[in-house]
mmCIF file of N, CA, C and O and ligand atoms in Angstrom:
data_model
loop_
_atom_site.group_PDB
_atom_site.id
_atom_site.type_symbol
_atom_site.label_atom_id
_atom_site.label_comp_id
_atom_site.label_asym_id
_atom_site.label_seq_id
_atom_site.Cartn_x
_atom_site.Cartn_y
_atom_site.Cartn_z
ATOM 1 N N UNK A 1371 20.745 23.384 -0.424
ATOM 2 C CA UNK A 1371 19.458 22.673 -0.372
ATOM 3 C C UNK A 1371 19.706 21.183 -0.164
ATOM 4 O O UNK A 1371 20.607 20.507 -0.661
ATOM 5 N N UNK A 1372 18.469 20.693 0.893
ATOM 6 C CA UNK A 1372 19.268 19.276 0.973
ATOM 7 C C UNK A 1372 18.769 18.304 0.044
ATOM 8 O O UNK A 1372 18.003 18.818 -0.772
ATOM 9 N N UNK A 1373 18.940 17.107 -0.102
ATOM 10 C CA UNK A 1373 18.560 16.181 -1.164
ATOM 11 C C UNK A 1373 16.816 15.970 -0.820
ATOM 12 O O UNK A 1373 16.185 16.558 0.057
ATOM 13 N N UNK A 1374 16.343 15.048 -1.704
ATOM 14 C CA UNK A 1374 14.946 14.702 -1.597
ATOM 15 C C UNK A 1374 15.147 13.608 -1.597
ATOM 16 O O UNK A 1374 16.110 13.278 -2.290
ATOM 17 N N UNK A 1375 14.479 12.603 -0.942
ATOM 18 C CA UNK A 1375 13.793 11.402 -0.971
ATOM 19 C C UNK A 1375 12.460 11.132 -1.145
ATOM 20 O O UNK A 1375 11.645 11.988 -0.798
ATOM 21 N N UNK A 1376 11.924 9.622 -1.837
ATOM 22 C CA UNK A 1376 10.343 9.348 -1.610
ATOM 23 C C UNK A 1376 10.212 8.414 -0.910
ATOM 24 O O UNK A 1376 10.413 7.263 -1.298
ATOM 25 N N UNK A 1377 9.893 8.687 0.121
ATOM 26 C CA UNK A 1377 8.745 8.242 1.400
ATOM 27 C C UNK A 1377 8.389 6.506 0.441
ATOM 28 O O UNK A 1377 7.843 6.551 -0.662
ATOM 29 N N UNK A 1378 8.738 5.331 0.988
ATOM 30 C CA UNK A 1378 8.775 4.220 0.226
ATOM 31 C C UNK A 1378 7.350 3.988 0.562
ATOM 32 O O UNK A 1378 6.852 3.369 -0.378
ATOM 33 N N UNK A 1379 6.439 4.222 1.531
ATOM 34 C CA UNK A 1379 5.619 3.935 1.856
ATOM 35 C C UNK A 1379 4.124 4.403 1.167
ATOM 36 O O UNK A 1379 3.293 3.572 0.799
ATOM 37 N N UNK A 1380 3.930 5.886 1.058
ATOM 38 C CA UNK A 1380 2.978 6.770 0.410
ATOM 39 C C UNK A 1380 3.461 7.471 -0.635
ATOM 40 O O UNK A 1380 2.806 8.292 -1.278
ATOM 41 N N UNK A 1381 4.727 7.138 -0.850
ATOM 42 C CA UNK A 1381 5.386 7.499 -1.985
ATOM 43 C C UNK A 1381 5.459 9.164 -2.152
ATOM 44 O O UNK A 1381 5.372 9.651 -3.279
ATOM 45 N N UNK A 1382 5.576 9.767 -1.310
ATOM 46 C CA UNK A 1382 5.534 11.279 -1.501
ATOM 47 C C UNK A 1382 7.240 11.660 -1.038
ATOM 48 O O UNK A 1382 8.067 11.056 -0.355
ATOM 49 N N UNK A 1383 7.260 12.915 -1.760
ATOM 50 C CA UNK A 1383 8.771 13.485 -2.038
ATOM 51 C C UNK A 1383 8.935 14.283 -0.559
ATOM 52 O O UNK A 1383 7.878 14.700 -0.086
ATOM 53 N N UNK A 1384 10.141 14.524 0.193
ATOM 54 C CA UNK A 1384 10.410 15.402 1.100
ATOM 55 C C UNK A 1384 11.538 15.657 1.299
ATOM 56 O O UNK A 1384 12.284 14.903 0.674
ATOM 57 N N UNK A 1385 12.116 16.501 1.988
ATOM 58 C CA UNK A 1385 13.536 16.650 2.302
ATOM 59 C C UNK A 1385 14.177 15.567 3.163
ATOM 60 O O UNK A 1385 13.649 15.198 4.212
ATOM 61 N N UNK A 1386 15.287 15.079 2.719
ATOM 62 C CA UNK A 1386 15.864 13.916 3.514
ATOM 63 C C UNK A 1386 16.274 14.252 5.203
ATOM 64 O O UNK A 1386 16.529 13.407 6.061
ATOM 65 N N UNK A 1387 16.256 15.249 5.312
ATOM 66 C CA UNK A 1387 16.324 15.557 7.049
ATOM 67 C C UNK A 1387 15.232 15.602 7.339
ATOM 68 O O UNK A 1387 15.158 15.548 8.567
ATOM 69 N N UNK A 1388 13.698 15.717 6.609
ATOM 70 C CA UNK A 1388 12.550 15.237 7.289
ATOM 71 C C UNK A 1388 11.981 13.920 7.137
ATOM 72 O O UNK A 1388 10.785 13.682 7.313
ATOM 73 N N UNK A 1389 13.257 12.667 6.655
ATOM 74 C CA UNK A 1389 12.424 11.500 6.574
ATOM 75 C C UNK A 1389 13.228 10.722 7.206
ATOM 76 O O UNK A 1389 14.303 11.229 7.526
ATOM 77 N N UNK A 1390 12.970 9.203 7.601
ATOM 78 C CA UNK A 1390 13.553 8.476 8.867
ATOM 79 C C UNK A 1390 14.462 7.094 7.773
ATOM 80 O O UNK A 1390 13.911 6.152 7.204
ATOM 81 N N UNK A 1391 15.808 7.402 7.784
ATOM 82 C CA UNK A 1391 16.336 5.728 6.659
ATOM 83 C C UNK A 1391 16.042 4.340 7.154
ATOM 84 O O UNK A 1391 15.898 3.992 8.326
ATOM 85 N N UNK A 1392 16.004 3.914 6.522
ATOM 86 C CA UNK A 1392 15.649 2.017 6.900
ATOM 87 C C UNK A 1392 17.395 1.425 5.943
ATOM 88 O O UNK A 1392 17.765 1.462 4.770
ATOM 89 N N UNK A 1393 17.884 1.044 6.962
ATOM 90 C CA UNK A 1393 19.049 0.347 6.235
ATOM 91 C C UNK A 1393 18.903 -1.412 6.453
ATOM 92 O O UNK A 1393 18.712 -1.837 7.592
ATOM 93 N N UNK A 1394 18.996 -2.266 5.411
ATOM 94 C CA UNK A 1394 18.915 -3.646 5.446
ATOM 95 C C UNK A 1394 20.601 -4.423 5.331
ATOM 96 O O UNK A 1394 21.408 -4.281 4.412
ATOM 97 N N UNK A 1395 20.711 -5.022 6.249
ATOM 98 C CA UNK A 1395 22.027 -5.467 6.443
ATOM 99 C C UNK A 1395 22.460 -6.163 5.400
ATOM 100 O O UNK A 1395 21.687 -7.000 4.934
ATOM 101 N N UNK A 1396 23.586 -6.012 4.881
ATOM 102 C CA UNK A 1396 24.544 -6.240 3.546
ATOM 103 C C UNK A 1396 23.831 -5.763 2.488
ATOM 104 O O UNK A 1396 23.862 -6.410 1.441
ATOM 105 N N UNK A 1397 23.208 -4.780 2.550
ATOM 106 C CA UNK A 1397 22.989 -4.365 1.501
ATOM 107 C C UNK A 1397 23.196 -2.458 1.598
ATOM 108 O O UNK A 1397 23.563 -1.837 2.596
ATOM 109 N N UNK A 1398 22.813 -1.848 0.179
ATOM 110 C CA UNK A 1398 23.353 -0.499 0.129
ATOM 111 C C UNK A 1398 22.326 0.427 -0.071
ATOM 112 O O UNK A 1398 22.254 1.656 -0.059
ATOM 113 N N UNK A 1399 21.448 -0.622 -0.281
ATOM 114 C CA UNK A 1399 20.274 0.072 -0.592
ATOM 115 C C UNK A 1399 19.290 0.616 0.559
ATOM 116 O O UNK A 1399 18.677 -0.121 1.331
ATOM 117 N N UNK A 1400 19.220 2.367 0.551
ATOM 118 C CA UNK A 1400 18.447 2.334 1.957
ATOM 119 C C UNK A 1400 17.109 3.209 1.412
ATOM 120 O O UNK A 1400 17.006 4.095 0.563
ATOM 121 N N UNK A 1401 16.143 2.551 2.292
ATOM 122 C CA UNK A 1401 14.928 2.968 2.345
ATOM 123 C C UNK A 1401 14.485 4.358 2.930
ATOM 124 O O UNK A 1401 14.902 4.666 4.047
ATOM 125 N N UNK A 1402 13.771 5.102 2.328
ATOM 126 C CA UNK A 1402 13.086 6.342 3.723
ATOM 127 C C UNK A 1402 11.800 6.407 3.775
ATOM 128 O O UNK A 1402 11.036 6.332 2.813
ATOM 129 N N UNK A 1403 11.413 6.605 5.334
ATOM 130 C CA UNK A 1403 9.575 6.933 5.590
ATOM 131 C C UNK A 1403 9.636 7.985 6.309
ATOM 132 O O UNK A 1403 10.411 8.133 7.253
ATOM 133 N N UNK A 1404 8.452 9.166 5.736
ATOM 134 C CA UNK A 1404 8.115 10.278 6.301
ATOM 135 C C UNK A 1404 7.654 9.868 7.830
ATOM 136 O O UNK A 1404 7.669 8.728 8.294
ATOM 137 N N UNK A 1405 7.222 11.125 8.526
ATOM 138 C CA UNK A 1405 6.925 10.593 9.770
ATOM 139 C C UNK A 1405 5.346 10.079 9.652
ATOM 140 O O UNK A 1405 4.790 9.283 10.409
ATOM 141 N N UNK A 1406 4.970 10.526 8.886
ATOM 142 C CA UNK A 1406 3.298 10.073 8.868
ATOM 143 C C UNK A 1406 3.463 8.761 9.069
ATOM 144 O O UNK A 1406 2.999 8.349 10.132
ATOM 145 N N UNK A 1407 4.066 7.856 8.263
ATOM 146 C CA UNK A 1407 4.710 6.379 7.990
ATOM 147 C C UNK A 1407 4.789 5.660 8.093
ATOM 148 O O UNK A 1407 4.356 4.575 7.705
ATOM 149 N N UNK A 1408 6.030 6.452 9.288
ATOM 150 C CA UNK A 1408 7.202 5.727 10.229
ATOM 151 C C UNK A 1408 6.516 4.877 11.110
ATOM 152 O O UNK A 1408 6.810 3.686 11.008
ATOM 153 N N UNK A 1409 5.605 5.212 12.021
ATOM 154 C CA UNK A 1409 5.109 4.349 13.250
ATOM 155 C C UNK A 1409 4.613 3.096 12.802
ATOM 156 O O UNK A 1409 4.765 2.061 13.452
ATOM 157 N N UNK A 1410 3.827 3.180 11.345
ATOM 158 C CA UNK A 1410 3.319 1.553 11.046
ATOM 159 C C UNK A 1410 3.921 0.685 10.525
ATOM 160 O O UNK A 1410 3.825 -0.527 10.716
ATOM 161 N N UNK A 1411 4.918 1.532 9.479
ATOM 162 C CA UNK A 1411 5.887 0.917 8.856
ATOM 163 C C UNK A 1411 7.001 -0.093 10.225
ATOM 164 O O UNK A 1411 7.401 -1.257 10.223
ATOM 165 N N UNK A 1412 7.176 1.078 11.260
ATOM 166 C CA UNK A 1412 8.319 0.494 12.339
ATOM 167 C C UNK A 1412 7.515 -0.699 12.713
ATOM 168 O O UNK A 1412 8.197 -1.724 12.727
ATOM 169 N N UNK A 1413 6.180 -0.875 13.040
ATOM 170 C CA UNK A 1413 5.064 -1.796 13.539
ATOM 171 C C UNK A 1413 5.401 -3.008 12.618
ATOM 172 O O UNK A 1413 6.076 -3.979 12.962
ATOM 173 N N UNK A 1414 5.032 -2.879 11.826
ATOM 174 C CA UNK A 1414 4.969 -4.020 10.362
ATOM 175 C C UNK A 1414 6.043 -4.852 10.807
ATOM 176 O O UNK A 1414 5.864 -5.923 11.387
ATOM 177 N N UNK A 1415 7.367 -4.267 10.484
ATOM 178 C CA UNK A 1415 8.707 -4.301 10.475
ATOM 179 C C UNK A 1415 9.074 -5.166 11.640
ATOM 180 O O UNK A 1415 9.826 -6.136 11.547
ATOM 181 N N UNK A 1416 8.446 -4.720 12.849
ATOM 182 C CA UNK A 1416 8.841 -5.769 14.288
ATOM 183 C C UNK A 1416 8.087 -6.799 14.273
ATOM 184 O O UNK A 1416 8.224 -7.659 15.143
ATOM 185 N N UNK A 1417 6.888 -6.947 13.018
ATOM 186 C CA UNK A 1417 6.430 -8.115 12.784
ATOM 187 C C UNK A 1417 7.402 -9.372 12.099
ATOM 188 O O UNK A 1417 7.619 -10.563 12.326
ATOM 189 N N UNK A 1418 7.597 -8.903 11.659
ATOM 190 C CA UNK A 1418 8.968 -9.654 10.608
ATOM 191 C C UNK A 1418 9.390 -10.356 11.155
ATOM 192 O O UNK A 1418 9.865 -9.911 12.200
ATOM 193 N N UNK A 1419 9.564 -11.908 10.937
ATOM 194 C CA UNK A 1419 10.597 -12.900 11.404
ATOM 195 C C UNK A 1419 12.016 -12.498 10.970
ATOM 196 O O UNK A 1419 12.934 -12.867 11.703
ATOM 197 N N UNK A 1420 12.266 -11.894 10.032
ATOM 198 C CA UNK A 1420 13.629 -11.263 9.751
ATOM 199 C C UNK A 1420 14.092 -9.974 10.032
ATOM 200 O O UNK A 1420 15.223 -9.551 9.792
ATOM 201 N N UNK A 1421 13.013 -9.268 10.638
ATOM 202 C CA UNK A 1421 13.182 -8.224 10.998
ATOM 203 C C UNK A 1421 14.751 -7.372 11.640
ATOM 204 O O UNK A 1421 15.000 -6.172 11.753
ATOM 205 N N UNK A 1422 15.450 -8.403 11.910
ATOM 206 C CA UNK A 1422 16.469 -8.346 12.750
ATOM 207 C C UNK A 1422 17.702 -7.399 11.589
ATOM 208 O O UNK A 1422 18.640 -6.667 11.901
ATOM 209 N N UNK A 1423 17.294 -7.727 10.501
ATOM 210 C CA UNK A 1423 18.308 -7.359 9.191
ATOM 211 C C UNK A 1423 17.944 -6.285 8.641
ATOM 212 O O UNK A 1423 18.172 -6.080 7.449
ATOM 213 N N UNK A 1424 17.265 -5.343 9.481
ATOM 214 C CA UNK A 1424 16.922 -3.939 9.214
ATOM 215 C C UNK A 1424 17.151 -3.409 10.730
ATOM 216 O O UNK A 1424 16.860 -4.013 11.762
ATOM 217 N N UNK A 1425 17.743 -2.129 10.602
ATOM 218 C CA UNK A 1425 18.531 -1.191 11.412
ATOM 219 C C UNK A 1425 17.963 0.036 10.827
ATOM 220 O O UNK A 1425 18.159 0.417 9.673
ATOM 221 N N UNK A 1426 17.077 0.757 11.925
ATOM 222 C CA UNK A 1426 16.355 2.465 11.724
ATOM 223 C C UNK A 1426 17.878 3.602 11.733
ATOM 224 O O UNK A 1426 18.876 3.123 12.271
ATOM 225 N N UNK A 1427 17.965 4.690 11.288
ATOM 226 C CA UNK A 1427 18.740 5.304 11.533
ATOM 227 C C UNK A 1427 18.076 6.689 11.589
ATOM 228 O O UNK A 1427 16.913 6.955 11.283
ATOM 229 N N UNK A 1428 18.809 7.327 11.932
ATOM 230 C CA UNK A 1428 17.938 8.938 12.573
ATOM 231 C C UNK A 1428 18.078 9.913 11.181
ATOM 232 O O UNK A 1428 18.747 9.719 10.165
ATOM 233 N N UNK A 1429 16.950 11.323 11.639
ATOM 234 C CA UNK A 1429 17.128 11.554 10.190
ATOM 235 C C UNK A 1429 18.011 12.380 9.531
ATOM 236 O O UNK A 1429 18.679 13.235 10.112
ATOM 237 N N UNK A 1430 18.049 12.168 8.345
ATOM 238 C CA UNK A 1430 18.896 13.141 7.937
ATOM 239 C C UNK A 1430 20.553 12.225 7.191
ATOM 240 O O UNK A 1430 21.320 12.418 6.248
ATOM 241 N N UNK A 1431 20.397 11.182 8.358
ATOM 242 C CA UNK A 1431 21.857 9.860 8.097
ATOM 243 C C UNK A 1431 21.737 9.820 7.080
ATOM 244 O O UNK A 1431 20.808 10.233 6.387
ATOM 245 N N UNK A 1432 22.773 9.250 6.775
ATOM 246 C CA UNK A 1432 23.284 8.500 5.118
ATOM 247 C C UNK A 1432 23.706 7.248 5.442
ATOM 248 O O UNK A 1432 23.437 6.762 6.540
ATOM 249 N N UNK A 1433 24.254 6.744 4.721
ATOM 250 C CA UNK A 1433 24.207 5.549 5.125
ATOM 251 C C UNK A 1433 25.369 4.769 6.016
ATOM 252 O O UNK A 1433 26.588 4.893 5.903
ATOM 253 N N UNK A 1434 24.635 3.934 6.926
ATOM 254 C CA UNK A 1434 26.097 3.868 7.881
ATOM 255 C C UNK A 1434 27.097 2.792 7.218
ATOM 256 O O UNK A 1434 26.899 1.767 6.565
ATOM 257 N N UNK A 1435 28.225 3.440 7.651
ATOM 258 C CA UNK A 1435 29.656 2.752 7.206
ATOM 259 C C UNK A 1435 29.783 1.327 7.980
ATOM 260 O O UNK A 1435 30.776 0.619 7.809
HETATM 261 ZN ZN1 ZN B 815 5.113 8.354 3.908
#
């Protein structure tokens, strides 16, 4: 069985191969959004003047090395 994550966004539980990671550069800590989410969250996100220090990863990843 695979792990669970909560969806940082609507806060709901799912299987981590059905949610999308948000990794923030130098750090370890990674985020996940379901797909419901994903599209506004990704939106928001390219709003960001810092945006640049977050890297999407596909689902299911862990965290990249
Ligand atoms: Zn969600």
């Amino acid at each position: 069985m695979a792990e669970q994550k909560m969806c940082m966004y609507c806060a709901k539980w799912d299987d981590i191969t059905r949610l999308t990671p948000l990794f923030e550069k130098g750090k370890t800590h990674v985020e996940y959004y379901c797909d419901g989410c994903y599209p506004s969250v990704k939106d928001n996100l390219l709003n960001l003047p810092y945006s640049s220090v977050y890297t999407w990863g596909t689902k299911g990843q862990g965290r990249i090395l």
